[in-house]
Amino acid sequence: MKSSLCFRPVWLAVLIFCFSIAFCFGSERIPVAALSTGDVVYQEGTSVVVAFTGPRAVLSTSLFSGGYRNDLQAVFNHDMKRATGITADNYLTYLADKAGSLGLDPAKVSGMGTAASMENTVVLSESYQSLTVTAIATGGVEGNGGRVGDPTPYFMPGQKPAAYKPGTINIMLVIDADLPAGTLARALVTCTEAKTAALQELVAGSRFSTGLATGSGTDQTVIITNPGSELYLEDAGKHSKLGELIGRTVKQAVKEALFKQTGLSPEKQHSVLRRMNRFGVTEDMLYQQYVQSGGIANKVGFATVLRQVEREAPLVSYTSLYVHLLDQLQWQLLSSEEVKETGNALLRLTADAYGVQAPAIAGSDLQGVVQAWTDLVVEIMKNPLDTD
């Protein structure tokens, strides 16, 4: 696990003592970080625990001991991939049992379930004068990423869903300062904005619409503050230094966690297919269109060439500009006529770069604009495929 924290000698001694005792009882606890609050972060099995060394104010979105609490002794994040038969009816019981197996009092602990591996946990800290903020994150977004406001069929008042999906991007944020309750809530907002900014900078797409993802449908967050600190702060918004540190730590921790879990990165996103996937453009769709247009290569040959061409700098660059036109059309920042005119100009520029005939956008709706780009990609593919 990556951590920007260095173990201070005194806390390293404490950790060694605590973990030596744990080993004697047969429970393996792997130290991860010693926080500026004095709290200890460790991994035990498929869980990462933040064990408190003093009173903490905690605001959690977890169903298990969530909400505002000032009587907790620890919080944890747990990988549930090996759990079986978990439903809404037994999810909280499962987490309570897991807390007990970790040697924690279930009544004094808040916990989150996730499908991410604890080995991919990222711990990052930022400091300014006497203030230190630490983000502890796991995550994945490619299977469950969504954009706020995406359509969903789920609406069952007074009932529970048949199964509970564990969290995808889970964040434990430790603020070594004393915050009033309202500022603690504002810190949760700033943390959420930072997560969304990370996804925006990776142009991660929603799995449920053509929009960019703002999170997953099962994200969970725990904010932890230190009431015993002499540092008292009343602002966690973007104009404050606290807000700045929250933004920087969370954004970077989320990016690194996504990379460790699924490989999501700027390099992975340097791809025509990944940029256009949220608009329904896939390898299979392009191959079918290629065959319908008279292409003669088999699917294996097509896929081999596509994997090379779709990552070429000119095509990715022009695609990124074209996709932004699609977004602005949906956001009503550009009219359909403006998008059509500029889109056709981009089609011609790209076609000239590859020495093919440029298609023209037919109609003024989103589907027509997307279709013109797939027509161009297929034409570009024909050169290396049908002339061999």
Short mmCIF file of C-alpha atoms in Angstrom, two decimals:
data_model
loop_
_atom_site.label_atom_id
_atom_site.label_comp_id
_atom_site.label_asym_id
_atom_site.label_seq_id
_atom_site.Cartn_x
_atom_site.Cartn_y
_atom_site.Cartn_z
CA MET A 1 0.00 0.00 0.00
CA LYS A 2 1.24 3.46 -0.75
CA SER A 3 1.54 5.94 2.08
CA SER A 4 3.07 9.40 2.15
CA LEU A 5 3.40 9.13 5.93
CA CYS A 6 6.63 8.31 7.68
CA PHE A 7 6.44 6.37 10.94
CA ARG A 8 7.63 8.49 13.82
CA PRO A 9 10.00 6.54 16.12
CA VAL A 10 7.66 6.63 19.12
CA TRP A 11 4.66 5.45 17.11
CA LEU A 12 6.72 2.82 15.36
CA ALA A 13 7.62 1.44 18.78
CA VAL A 14 3.95 1.45 19.79
CA LEU A 15 2.96 -0.29 16.57
CA ILE A 16 5.63 -2.97 16.98
CA PHE A 17 4.46 -3.63 20.55
CA CYS A 18 0.77 -3.78 19.57
CA PHE A 19 1.33 -5.99 16.58
CA SER A 20 3.66 -8.33 18.48
CA ILE A 21 0.81 -8.88 20.94
CA ALA A 22 -1.58 -9.47 18.03
CA PHE A 23 0.73 -12.10 16.56
CA CYS A 24 0.82 -13.91 19.91
CA PHE A 25 -2.94 -14.32 19.69
CA GLY A 26 -2.72 -15.51 16.08
CA SER A 27 -4.18 -12.39 14.44
CA GLU A 28 -1.91 -10.87 11.81
CA ARG A 29 -2.05 -7.09 11.75
CA ILE A 30 0.04 -5.35 9.12
CA PRO A 31 0.88 -1.72 9.96
CA VAL A 32 -0.02 0.73 7.22
CA ALA A 33 0.45 4.21 8.72
CA ALA A 34 0.69 6.16 11.95
CA LEU A 35 -1.42 9.31 11.64
CA SER A 36 -0.73 12.77 13.00
CA THR A 37 -3.70 12.28 15.34
CA GLY A 38 -1.90 9.36 16.95
CA ASP A 39 -4.37 6.96 15.38
CA VAL A 40 -3.09 3.72 13.86
CA VAL A 41 -3.97 2.37 10.41
CA TYR A 42 -3.46 -1.34 9.89
CA GLN A 43 -4.59 -4.15 7.63
CA GLU A 44 -5.96 -7.34 9.12
CA GLY A 45 -7.02 -9.96 6.63
CA THR A 46 -9.34 -8.33 4.10
CA SER A 47 -9.98 -5.22 6.21
CA VAL A 48 -8.18 -1.92 6.76
CA VAL A 49 -8.83 -0.41 10.19
CA VAL A 50 -8.30 3.08 11.58
CA ALA A 51 -8.01 2.54 15.35
CA PHE A 52 -8.58 5.68 17.43
CA THR A 53 -6.32 6.62 20.32
CA GLY A 54 -8.72 9.24 21.66
CA PRO A 55 -12.20 10.71 21.20
CA ARG A 56 -13.10 11.42 17.57
CA ALA A 57 -16.01 13.11 15.84
CA VAL A 58 -17.10 10.94 12.92
CA LEU A 59 -19.53 11.57 10.08
CA SER A 60 -20.16 8.45 8.01
CA THR A 61 -22.43 7.55 5.11
CA SER A 62 -22.20 3.88 6.11
CA LEU A 63 -25.36 1.96 6.97
CA PHE A 64 -23.39 0.32 9.78
CA SER A 65 -23.22 2.83 12.67
CA GLY A 66 -23.35 5.68 10.17
CA GLY A 67 -24.37 9.29 10.59
CA TYR A 68 -22.76 11.55 13.20
CA ARG A 69 -21.04 9.75 16.08
CA ASN A 70 -18.64 10.88 18.80
CA ASP A 71 -18.38 7.58 20.66
CA LEU A 72 -16.63 5.37 18.11
CA GLN A 73 -13.35 3.61 18.75
CA ALA A 74 -12.49 2.69 15.17
CA VAL A 75 -13.68 2.63 11.56
CA PHE A 76 -12.89 0.02 8.93
CA ASN A 77 -13.11 -0.77 5.24
CA HIS A 78 -13.70 -4.41 4.31
CA ASP A 79 -13.26 -6.34 1.05
CA MET A 80 -16.45 -8.38 0.59
CA LYS A 81 -15.54 -10.25 -2.60
CA ARG A 82 -15.34 -13.56 -0.73
CA ALA A 83 -18.58 -13.00 1.16
CA THR A 84 -21.51 -15.09 -0.04
CA GLY A 85 -25.25 -14.82 0.48
CA ILE A 86 -25.12 -11.17 1.57
CA THR A 87 -28.48 -9.40 1.30
CA ALA A 88 -30.00 -6.25 2.72
CA ASP A 89 -31.40 -8.35 5.55
CA ASN A 90 -28.06 -9.68 6.78
CA TYR A 91 -25.58 -7.04 5.57
CA LEU A 92 -25.41 -5.17 8.88
CA THR A 93 -25.14 -8.43 10.81
CA TYR A 94 -22.29 -9.46 8.56
CA LEU A 95 -20.39 -6.21 9.23
CA ALA A 96 -21.05 -6.50 12.97
CA ASP A 97 -19.66 -10.04 12.92
CA LYS A 98 -16.67 -8.82 10.92
CA ALA A 99 -16.03 -6.08 13.49
CA GLY A 100 -16.08 -8.68 16.24
CA SER A 101 -13.64 -10.91 14.37
CA LEU A 102 -11.30 -7.91 14.16
CA GLY A 103 -11.39 -7.59 17.93
CA LEU A 104 -13.55 -4.47 17.77
CA ASP A 105 -16.74 -3.68 19.67
CA PRO A 106 -19.49 -3.67 16.99
CA ALA A 107 -21.40 -1.02 18.96
CA LYS A 108 -18.39 1.33 18.84
CA VAL A 109 -17.35 0.90 15.22
CA SER A 110 -18.49 2.12 11.81
CA GLY A 111 -17.62 -0.02 8.81
CA MET A 112 -17.92 -0.08 5.04
CA GLY A 113 -18.04 -2.99 2.62
CA THR A 114 -16.37 -2.82 -0.78
CA ALA A 115 -15.45 -4.92 -3.79
CA ALA A 116 -11.94 -3.44 -3.86
CA SER A 117 -8.89 -5.28 -2.56
CA MET A 118 -7.31 -3.92 0.61
CA GLU A 119 -3.87 -4.39 -0.93
CA ASN A 120 -4.86 -1.54 -3.26
CA THR A 121 -5.54 0.91 -0.44
CA VAL A 122 -3.84 4.28 -0.86
CA VAL A 123 -2.93 6.53 2.07
CA LEU A 124 -1.92 10.12 1.31
CA SER A 125 -1.40 13.14 3.57
CA GLU A 126 -1.04 16.88 3.08
CA SER A 127 0.03 19.37 5.76
CA TYR A 128 -0.03 23.13 6.22
CA GLN A 129 1.44 24.59 9.39
CA SER A 130 -0.19 22.56 12.21
CA LEU A 131 -2.95 21.08 10.01
CA THR A 132 -2.67 17.58 8.53
CA VAL A 133 -5.29 15.88 6.37
CA THR A 134 -5.05 12.19 5.43
CA ALA A 135 -7.10 10.38 2.79
CA ILE A 136 -7.36 6.58 2.88
CA ALA A 137 -9.03 5.32 -0.28
CA THR A 138 -9.96 2.22 -2.25
CA GLY A 139 -11.90 2.30 -5.45
CA GLY A 140 -13.11 1.14 -8.80
CA VAL A 141 -15.52 2.89 -11.15
CA GLU A 142 -15.53 0.98 -14.42
CA GLY A 143 -18.24 -1.49 -13.47
CA ASN A 144 -20.53 0.75 -11.43
CA GLY A 145 -19.67 4.31 -12.43
CA GLY A 146 -22.60 6.65 -12.85
CA ARG A 147 -23.46 10.30 -13.33
CA VAL A 148 -25.66 11.96 -10.78
CA GLY A 149 -29.17 12.09 -12.24
CA ASP A 150 -28.76 8.97 -14.40
CA PRO A 151 -32.06 7.12 -14.90
CA THR A 152 -32.70 4.20 -12.56
CA PRO A 153 -35.68 1.85 -12.10
CA TYR A 154 -35.13 1.36 -8.36
CA PHE A 155 -37.87 2.86 -6.21
CA MET A 156 -39.31 0.73 -3.43
CA PRO A 157 -40.57 2.87 -0.54
CA GLY A 158 -40.67 0.98 2.72
CA GLN A 159 -38.80 -1.99 1.30
CA LYS A 160 -35.18 -3.05 1.09
CA PRO A 161 -33.46 -4.12 -2.13
CA ALA A 162 -32.97 -7.84 -2.58
CA ALA A 163 -29.22 -7.48 -2.25
CA TYR A 164 -26.87 -4.79 -1.06
CA LYS A 165 -24.00 -3.79 -3.32
CA PRO A 166 -20.77 -3.07 -1.42
CA GLY A 167 -19.16 0.34 -1.86
CA THR A 168 -17.01 1.05 -4.87
CA ILE A 169 -15.04 4.21 -4.08
CA ASN A 170 -14.65 4.18 -0.30
CA ILE A 171 -12.84 7.02 1.47
CA MET A 172 -11.79 7.45 5.08
CA LEU A 173 -10.70 11.07 5.56
CA VAL A 174 -8.86 12.00 8.75
CA ILE A 175 -8.67 15.71 9.64
CA ASP A 176 -6.33 16.49 12.52
CA ALA A 177 -8.32 19.48 13.77
CA ASP A 178 -11.43 20.26 15.81
CA LEU A 179 -14.43 21.10 13.62
CA PRO A 180 -18.00 22.08 14.58
CA ALA A 181 -20.69 19.73 13.25
CA GLY A 182 -21.67 21.99 10.36
CA THR A 183 -18.07 22.27 9.16
CA LEU A 184 -17.72 18.50 9.42
CA ALA A 185 -20.69 18.19 7.07
CA ARG A 186 -19.07 20.72 4.72
CA ALA A 187 -15.89 18.63 4.73
CA LEU A 188 -17.98 15.70 3.45
CA VAL A 189 -19.20 17.87 0.58
CA THR A 190 -15.66 19.00 -0.29
CA CYS A 191 -14.45 15.40 -0.15
CA THR A 192 -17.21 14.34 -2.54
CA GLU A 193 -16.36 17.18 -4.93
CA ALA A 194 -12.72 16.05 -4.91
CA LYS A 195 -13.71 12.48 -5.81
CA THR A 196 -15.80 13.76 -8.69
CA ALA A 197 -12.94 16.00 -9.87
CA ALA A 198 -10.67 12.94 -9.96
CA LEU A 199 -13.14 11.09 -12.19
CA GLN A 200 -13.58 14.15 -14.40
CA GLU A 201 -9.82 14.45 -14.91
CA LEU A 202 -9.75 10.80 -15.97
CA VAL A 203 -12.81 11.28 -18.24
CA ALA A 204 -14.35 8.20 -16.65
CA GLY A 205 -17.69 7.46 -18.25
CA SER A 206 -21.01 6.53 -16.72
CA ARG A 207 -22.17 2.94 -17.24
CA PHE A 208 -25.79 4.07 -17.25
CA SER A 209 -25.83 7.08 -19.58
CA THR A 210 -23.69 8.95 -22.11
CA GLY A 211 -22.43 11.29 -19.38
CA LEU A 212 -19.17 11.47 -17.49
CA ALA A 213 -19.20 9.64 -14.16
CA THR A 214 -19.45 11.67 -10.95
CA GLY A 215 -18.99 8.61 -8.73
CA SER A 216 -20.34 5.11 -8.45
CA GLY A 217 -23.77 4.12 -7.23
CA THR A 218 -22.36 2.65 -4.01
CA ASP A 219 -19.64 5.07 -2.86
CA GLN A 220 -19.17 5.51 0.88
CA THR A 221 -17.26 8.09 2.91
CA VAL A 222 -16.17 8.48 6.52
CA ILE A 223 -14.91 11.84 7.83
CA ILE A 224 -12.93 11.72 11.09
CA THR A 225 -11.93 14.80 13.11
CA ASN A 226 -10.03 15.34 16.33
CA PRO A 227 -12.01 17.23 19.01
CA GLY A 228 -8.95 17.21 21.28
CA SER A 229 -6.86 19.23 18.84
CA GLU A 230 -5.89 22.78 19.73
CA LEU A 231 -6.49 23.68 16.08
CA TYR A 232 -10.11 24.79 15.62
CA LEU A 233 -11.40 25.39 12.08
CA GLU A 234 -14.80 26.62 10.97
CA ASP A 235 -14.43 26.41 7.18
CA ALA A 236 -13.89 23.33 5.00
CA GLY A 237 -14.97 24.92 1.71
CA LYS A 238 -12.88 25.68 -1.36
CA HIS A 239 -11.79 29.11 -0.07
CA SER A 240 -10.14 27.58 3.00
CA LYS A 241 -6.77 25.91 3.42
CA LEU A 242 -8.57 22.91 4.93
CA GLY A 243 -10.71 22.64 1.82
CA GLU A 244 -7.61 22.86 -0.35
CA LEU A 245 -5.90 20.03 1.52
CA ILE A 246 -9.04 17.88 1.42
CA GLY A 247 -9.27 18.45 -2.33
CA ARG A 248 -5.64 17.62 -3.01
CA THR A 249 -5.40 14.53 -0.84
CA VAL A 250 -8.72 12.99 -1.85
CA LYS A 251 -8.33 13.68 -5.56
CA GLN A 252 -4.87 12.13 -5.73
CA ALA A 253 -5.73 9.22 -3.44
CA VAL A 254 -8.80 8.35 -5.52
CA LYS A 255 -6.77 8.47 -8.75
CA GLU A 256 -4.08 6.22 -7.33
CA ALA A 257 -6.62 3.80 -5.85
CA LEU A 258 -8.41 3.51 -9.20
CA PHE A 259 -5.11 2.85 -10.92
CA LYS A 260 -4.10 0.16 -8.44
CA GLN A 261 -7.50 -1.55 -8.57
CA THR A 262 -8.32 -1.42 -12.30
CA GLY A 263 -5.43 0.29 -14.09
CA LEU A 264 -7.52 3.38 -14.80
CA SER A 265 -5.06 6.12 -15.73
CA PRO A 266 -4.36 8.84 -18.32
CA GLU A 267 -2.43 6.26 -20.34
CA LYS A 268 -5.33 3.81 -20.32
CA GLN A 269 -7.71 6.58 -21.33
CA HIS A 270 -5.51 7.50 -24.33
CA SER A 271 -7.86 5.47 -26.50
CA VAL A 272 -10.56 6.19 -29.05
CA LEU A 273 -12.70 3.32 -27.81
CA ARG A 274 -12.48 4.41 -24.18
CA ARG A 275 -13.35 8.00 -25.10
CA MET A 276 -16.33 6.93 -27.22
CA ASN A 277 -17.55 3.93 -25.22
CA ARG A 278 -20.15 5.89 -23.26
CA PHE A 279 -21.77 6.77 -26.60
CA GLY A 280 -22.13 3.10 -27.53
CA VAL A 281 -19.01 2.79 -29.67
CA THR A 282 -17.42 -0.64 -29.16
CA GLU A 283 -15.04 -2.91 -31.04
CA ASP A 284 -17.91 -5.23 -32.03
CA MET A 285 -20.00 -2.35 -33.31
CA LEU A 286 -17.12 -1.00 -35.39
CA TYR A 287 -16.40 -4.44 -36.85
CA GLN A 288 -20.03 -4.97 -37.85
CA GLN A 289 -20.04 -1.58 -39.52
CA TYR A 290 -16.75 -2.41 -41.26
CA VAL A 291 -18.19 -5.65 -42.66
CA GLN A 292 -21.38 -3.91 -43.79
CA SER A 293 -19.28 -1.35 -45.66
CA GLY A 294 -17.51 -4.08 -47.65
CA GLY A 295 -14.51 -4.78 -45.43
CA ILE A 296 -12.80 -8.12 -46.04
CA ALA A 297 -10.61 -8.68 -42.96
CA ASN A 298 -11.68 -11.22 -40.34
CA LYS A 299 -12.51 -10.15 -36.81
CA VAL A 300 -9.12 -11.15 -35.37
CA GLY A 301 -7.26 -9.13 -37.98
CA PHE A 302 -9.62 -6.19 -37.49
CA ALA A 303 -9.11 -6.24 -33.71
CA THR A 304 -5.32 -6.37 -34.07
CA VAL A 305 -5.21 -3.29 -36.29
CA LEU A 306 -7.85 -1.47 -34.26
CA ARG A 307 -5.82 -1.85 -31.05
CA GLN A 308 -2.97 -0.05 -32.78
CA VAL A 309 -4.87 2.62 -34.70
CA GLU A 310 -7.26 3.61 -31.90
CA ARG A 311 -4.34 4.69 -29.71
CA GLU A 312 -2.53 6.79 -32.29
CA ALA A 313 -1.98 10.37 -31.17
CA PRO A 314 -3.76 12.16 -34.06
CA LEU A 315 -6.89 10.04 -33.82
CA VAL A 316 -7.10 10.21 -30.02
CA SER A 317 -6.55 13.97 -30.03
CA TYR A 318 -9.22 14.66 -32.63
CA THR A 319 -11.58 12.19 -30.94
CA SER A 320 -11.22 13.99 -27.61
CA LEU A 321 -12.24 17.27 -29.25
CA TYR A 322 -15.13 15.59 -31.04
CA VAL A 323 -16.38 13.98 -27.82
CA HIS A 324 -16.38 17.35 -26.09
CA LEU A 325 -18.68 18.60 -28.84
CA LEU A 326 -21.03 15.72 -28.03
CA ASP A 327 -21.01 16.67 -24.35
CA GLN A 328 -21.69 20.32 -25.10
CA LEU A 329 -24.54 19.35 -27.38
CA GLN A 330 -26.12 17.40 -24.50
CA TRP A 331 -25.45 20.20 -22.03
CA GLN A 332 -27.03 22.70 -24.47
CA LEU A 333 -23.89 24.82 -24.46
CA LEU A 334 -23.72 24.58 -28.26
CA SER A 335 -26.59 24.39 -30.71
CA SER A 336 -27.01 21.41 -33.01
CA GLU A 337 -26.03 23.57 -35.98
CA GLU A 338 -22.84 24.75 -34.23
CA VAL A 339 -21.93 21.18 -33.36
CA LYS A 340 -22.65 20.02 -36.90
CA GLU A 341 -20.47 22.73 -38.45
CA THR A 342 -17.55 22.24 -36.09
CA GLY A 343 -17.93 18.47 -36.13
CA ASN A 344 -17.68 18.38 -39.90
CA ALA A 345 -14.53 20.51 -39.71
CA LEU A 346 -12.97 18.02 -37.29
CA LEU A 347 -14.02 15.13 -39.52
CA ARG A 348 -12.24 16.76 -42.46
CA LEU A 349 -9.09 17.47 -40.44
CA THR A 350 -8.90 13.89 -39.23
CA ALA A 351 -9.67 12.43 -42.64
CA ASP A 352 -6.89 14.55 -44.21
CA ALA A 353 -4.44 13.31 -41.57
CA TYR A 354 -5.18 9.71 -42.60
CA GLY A 355 -5.69 10.28 -46.33
CA VAL A 356 -9.31 9.12 -46.47
CA GLN A 357 -12.60 10.62 -47.54
CA ALA A 358 -14.36 12.54 -44.79
CA PRO A 359 -17.96 11.59 -44.02
CA ALA A 360 -20.49 14.31 -43.23
CA ILE A 361 -22.81 14.52 -40.26
CA ALA A 362 -26.32 13.55 -41.28
CA GLY A 363 -29.09 15.08 -39.20
CA SER A 364 -28.58 17.17 -36.10
CA ASP A 365 -29.20 14.75 -33.24
CA LEU A 366 -26.61 13.05 -31.04
CA GLN A 367 -26.89 9.73 -32.86
CA GLY A 368 -26.10 11.34 -36.20
CA VAL A 369 -23.01 13.06 -34.83
CA VAL A 370 -21.74 9.81 -33.28
CA GLN A 371 -22.45 7.85 -36.46
CA ALA A 372 -20.33 10.22 -38.57
CA TRP A 373 -17.33 9.62 -36.31
CA THR A 374 -17.70 5.83 -36.42
CA ASP A 375 -17.96 6.06 -40.22
CA LEU A 376 -14.65 7.90 -40.23
CA VAL A 377 -12.93 5.38 -37.95
CA VAL A 378 -14.08 2.53 -40.18
CA GLU A 379 -12.71 4.32 -43.26
CA ILE A 380 -9.38 4.83 -41.48
CA MET A 381 -9.33 1.11 -40.62
CA LYS A 382 -9.87 0.08 -44.25
CA ASN A 383 -6.51 1.50 -45.37
CA PRO A 384 -4.26 -0.89 -43.42
CA LEU A 385 -6.74 -3.79 -43.52
CA ASP A 386 -7.98 -3.98 -47.11
CA THR A 387 -4.74 -2.99 -48.84
CA ASP A 388 -2.57 -5.71 -47.27
#
